[in-house]
Tab-separated table of C-alpha atoms and ligand atoms in Angstrom:
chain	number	residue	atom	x	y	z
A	948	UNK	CA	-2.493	21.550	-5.276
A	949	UNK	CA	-0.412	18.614	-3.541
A	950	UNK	CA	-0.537	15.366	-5.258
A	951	UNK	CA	1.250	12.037	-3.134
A	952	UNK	CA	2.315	9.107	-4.276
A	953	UNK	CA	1.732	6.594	-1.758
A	954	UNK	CA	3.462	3.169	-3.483
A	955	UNK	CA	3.656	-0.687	-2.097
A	956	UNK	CA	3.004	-4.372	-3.150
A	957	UNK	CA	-0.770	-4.562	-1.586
A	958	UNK	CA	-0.960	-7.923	-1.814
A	959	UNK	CA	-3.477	-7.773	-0.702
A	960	UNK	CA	-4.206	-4.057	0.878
A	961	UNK	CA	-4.991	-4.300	4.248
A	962	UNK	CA	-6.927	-2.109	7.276
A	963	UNK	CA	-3.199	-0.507	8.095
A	964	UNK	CA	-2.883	0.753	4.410
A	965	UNK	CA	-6.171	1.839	4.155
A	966	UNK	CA	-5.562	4.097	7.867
A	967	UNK	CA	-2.209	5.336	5.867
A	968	UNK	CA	-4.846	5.842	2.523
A	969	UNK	CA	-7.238	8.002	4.873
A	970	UNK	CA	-4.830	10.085	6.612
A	971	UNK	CA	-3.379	10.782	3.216
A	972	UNK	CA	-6.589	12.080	1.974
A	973	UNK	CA	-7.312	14.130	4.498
A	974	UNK	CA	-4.063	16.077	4.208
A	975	UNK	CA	-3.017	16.538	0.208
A	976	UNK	CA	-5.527	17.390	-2.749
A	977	UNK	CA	-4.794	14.464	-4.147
A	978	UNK	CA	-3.642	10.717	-3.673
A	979	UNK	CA	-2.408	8.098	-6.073
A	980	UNK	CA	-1.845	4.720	-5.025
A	981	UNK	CA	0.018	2.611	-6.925
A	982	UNK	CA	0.396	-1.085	-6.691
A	983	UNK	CA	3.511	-2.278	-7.832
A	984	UNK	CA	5.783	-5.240	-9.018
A	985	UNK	CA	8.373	-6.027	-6.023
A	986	UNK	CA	10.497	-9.095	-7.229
A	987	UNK	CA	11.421	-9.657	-3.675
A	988	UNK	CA	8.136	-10.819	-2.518
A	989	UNK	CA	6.178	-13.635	-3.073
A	990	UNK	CA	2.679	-12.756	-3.830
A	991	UNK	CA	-0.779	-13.927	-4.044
A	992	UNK	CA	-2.634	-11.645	-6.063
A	993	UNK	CA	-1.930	-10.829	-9.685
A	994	UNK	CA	-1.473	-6.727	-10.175
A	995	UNK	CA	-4.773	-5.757	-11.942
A	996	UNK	CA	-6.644	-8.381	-9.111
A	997	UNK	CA	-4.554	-5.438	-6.521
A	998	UNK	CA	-5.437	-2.280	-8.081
A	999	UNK	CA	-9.555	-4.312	-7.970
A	1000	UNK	CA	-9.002	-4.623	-4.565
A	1001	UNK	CA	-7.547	-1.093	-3.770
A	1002	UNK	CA	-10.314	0.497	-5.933
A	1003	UNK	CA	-13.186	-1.323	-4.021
A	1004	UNK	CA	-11.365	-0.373	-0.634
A	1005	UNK	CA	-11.175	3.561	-1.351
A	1006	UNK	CA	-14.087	4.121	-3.317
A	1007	UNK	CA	-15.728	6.543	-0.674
A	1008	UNK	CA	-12.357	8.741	-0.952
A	1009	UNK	CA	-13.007	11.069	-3.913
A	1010	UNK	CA	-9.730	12.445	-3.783
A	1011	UNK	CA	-8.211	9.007	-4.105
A	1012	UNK	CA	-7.288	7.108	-7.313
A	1013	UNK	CA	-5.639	3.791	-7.928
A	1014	UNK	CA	-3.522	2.507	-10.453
A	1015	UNK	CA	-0.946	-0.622	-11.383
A	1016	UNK	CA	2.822	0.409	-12.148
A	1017	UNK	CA	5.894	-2.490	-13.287
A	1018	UNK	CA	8.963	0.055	-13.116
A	1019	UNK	CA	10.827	2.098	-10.453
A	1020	UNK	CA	8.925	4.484	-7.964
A	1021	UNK	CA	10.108	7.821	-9.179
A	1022	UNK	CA	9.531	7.125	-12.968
A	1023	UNK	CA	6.180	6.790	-12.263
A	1024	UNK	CA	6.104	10.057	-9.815
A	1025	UNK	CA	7.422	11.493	-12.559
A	1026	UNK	CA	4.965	10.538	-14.727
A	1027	UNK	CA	2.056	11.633	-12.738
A	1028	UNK	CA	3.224	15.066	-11.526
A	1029	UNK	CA	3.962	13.666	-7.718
A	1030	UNK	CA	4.823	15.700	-5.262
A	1031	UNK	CA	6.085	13.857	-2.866
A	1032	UNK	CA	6.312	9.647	-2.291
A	1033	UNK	CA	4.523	8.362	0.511
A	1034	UNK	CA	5.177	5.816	3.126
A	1035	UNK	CA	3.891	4.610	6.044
A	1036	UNK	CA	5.798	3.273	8.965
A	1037	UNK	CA	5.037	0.424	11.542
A	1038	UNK	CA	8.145	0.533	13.272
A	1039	UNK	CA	12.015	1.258	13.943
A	1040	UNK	CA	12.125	-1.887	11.438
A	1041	UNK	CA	10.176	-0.409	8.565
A	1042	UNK	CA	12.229	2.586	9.200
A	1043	UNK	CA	15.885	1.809	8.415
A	1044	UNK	CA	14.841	0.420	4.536
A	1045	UNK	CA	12.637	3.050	4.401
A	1046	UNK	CA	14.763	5.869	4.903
A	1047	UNK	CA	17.019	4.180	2.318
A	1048	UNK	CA	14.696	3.903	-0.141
A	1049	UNK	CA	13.907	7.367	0.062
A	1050	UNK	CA	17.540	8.674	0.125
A	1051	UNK	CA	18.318	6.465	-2.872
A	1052	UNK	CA	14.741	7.853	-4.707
A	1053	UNK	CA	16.004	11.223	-3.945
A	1054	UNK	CA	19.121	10.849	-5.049
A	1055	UNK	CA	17.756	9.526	-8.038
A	1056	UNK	CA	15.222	12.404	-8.818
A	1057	UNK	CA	15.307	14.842	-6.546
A	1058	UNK	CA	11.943	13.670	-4.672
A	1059	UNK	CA	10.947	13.402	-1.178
A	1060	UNK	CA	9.424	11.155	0.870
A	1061	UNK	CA	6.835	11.922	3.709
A	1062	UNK	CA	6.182	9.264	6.094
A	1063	UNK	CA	3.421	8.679	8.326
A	1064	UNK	CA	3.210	6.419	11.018
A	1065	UNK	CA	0.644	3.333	12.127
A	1066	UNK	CA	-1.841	3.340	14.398
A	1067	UNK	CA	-0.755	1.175	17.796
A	1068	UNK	CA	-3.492	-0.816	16.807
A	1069	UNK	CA	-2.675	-1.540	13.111
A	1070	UNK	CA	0.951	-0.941	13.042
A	1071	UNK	CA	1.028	-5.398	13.610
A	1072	UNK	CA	-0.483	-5.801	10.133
A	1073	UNK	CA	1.682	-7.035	7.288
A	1074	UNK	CA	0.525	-8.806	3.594
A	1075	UNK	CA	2.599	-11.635	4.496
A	1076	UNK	CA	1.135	-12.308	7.785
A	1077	UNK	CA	-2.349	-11.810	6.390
A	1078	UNK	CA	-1.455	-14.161	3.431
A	1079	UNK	CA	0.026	-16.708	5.700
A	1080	UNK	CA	-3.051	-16.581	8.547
A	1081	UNK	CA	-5.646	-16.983	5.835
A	1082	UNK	CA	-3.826	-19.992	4.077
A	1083	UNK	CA	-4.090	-21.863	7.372
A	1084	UNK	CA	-7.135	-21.338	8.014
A	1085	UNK	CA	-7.257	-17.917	10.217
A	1086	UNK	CA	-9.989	-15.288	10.202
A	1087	UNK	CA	-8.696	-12.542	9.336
A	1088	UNK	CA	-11.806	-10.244	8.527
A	1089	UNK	CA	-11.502	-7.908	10.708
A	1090	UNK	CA	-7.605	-6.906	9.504
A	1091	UNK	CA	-8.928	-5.823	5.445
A	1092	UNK	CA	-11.312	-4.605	3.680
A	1093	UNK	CA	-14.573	-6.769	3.256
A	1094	UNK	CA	-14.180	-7.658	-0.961
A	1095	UNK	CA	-10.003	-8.348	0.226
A	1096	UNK	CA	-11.281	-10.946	2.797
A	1097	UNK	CA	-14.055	-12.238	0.219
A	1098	UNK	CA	-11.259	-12.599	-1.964
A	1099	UNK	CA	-9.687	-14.625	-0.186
A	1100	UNK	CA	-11.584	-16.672	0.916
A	1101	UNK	CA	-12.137	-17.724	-2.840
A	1102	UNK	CA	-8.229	-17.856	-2.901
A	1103	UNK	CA	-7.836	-20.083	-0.361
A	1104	UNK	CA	-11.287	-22.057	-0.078
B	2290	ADP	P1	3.186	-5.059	3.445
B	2290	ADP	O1	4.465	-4.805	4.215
B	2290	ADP	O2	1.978	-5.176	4.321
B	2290	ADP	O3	3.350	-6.133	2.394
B	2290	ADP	P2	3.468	-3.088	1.343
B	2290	ADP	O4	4.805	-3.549	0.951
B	2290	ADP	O5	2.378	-3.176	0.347
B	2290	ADP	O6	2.881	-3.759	2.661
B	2290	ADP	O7	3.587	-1.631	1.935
B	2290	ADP	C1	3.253	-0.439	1.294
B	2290	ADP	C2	3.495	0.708	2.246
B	2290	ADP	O8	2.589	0.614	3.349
B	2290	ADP	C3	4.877	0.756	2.882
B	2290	ADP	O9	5.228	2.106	3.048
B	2290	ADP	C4	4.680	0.087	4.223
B	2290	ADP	O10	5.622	0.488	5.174
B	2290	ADP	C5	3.284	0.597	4.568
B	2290	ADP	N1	2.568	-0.249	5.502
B	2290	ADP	C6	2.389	-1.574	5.433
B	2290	ADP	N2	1.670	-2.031	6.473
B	2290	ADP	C7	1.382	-0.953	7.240
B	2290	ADP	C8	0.672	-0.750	8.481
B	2290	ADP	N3	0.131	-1.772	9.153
B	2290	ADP	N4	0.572	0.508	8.949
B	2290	ADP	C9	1.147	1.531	8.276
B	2290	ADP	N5	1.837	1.413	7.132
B	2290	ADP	C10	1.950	0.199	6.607
């Protein structure tokens, strides 16, 4: 049995994490995402409002469970038994503090990281942009989940 961790800020979770999520479930037994603290964003959404949002978003994967973390990455893959961490890349961008991040992770615990990338057609989205279209004024339905987009819409008015 292969159990991923598949980590990030999700704030909020958006249709490109969700492609990552369902990819994910198709290929390991089992698939924890984890929505955790990253002091070098500015967020929106508090971390149990996250792991709400993630939960309604990948209720119809069985194999898929949700949960909020405030620590470092491979203490909590520790802590559930992961297998491996998992990532997903947009781009040669994402890539280079990516591959960092893992090298550092698995020089810290001996983990590895699988990566998978985007979509073409998702590999644009981003929290910040979705966070920054919908406090303006943008619709931006079609990019998240249908409870993330309600959500904000309450956010934001
Ligand atoms: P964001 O950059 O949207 O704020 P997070 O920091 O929550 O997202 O990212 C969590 C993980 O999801 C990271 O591995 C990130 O590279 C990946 N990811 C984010 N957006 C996408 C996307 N559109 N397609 C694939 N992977 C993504």
């Amino acid at each position: 049995m292969t159990r991923v961790l598949y980590p990030g800020s999700f704030d909020p979770v958006h249709n490109g994490h969700l492609e990552i999520i369902e990819t994910a479930a198709k290929l390991f037994d089992e698939v924890v995402v984890a929505t955790m603290v990253n002091t070098a964003k500015d967020g929106v959404f508090d971390l149990d409002e996250r792991e709400a949002m993630l939960q309604e978003a990948t209720e119809h994967l069985r194999n898929v469970t949700v949960r909020m973390f405030a620590g470092l990455v491979v203490d909590l893959a520790a802590e559930i038994g992961a297998d491996f961490i998992l990532k997903g890349l947009r781009a040669v961008s994402d890539f280079e503090n990516e591959l960092q991040m893992a090298q550092m992770n698995n020089a810290a615990s001996g983990i590895h990281t699988l990566f998978i990338p985007s979509a073409s057609s998702s590999s644009f989205l981003a929290s910040k942009f979705i966070r920054d279209f919908t406090r303006f004024g943008g619709d931006i339905s079609k990019m998240v989940p249908a409870s993330v987009a309600r959500r904000m819409r309450e956010r934001y008015g």
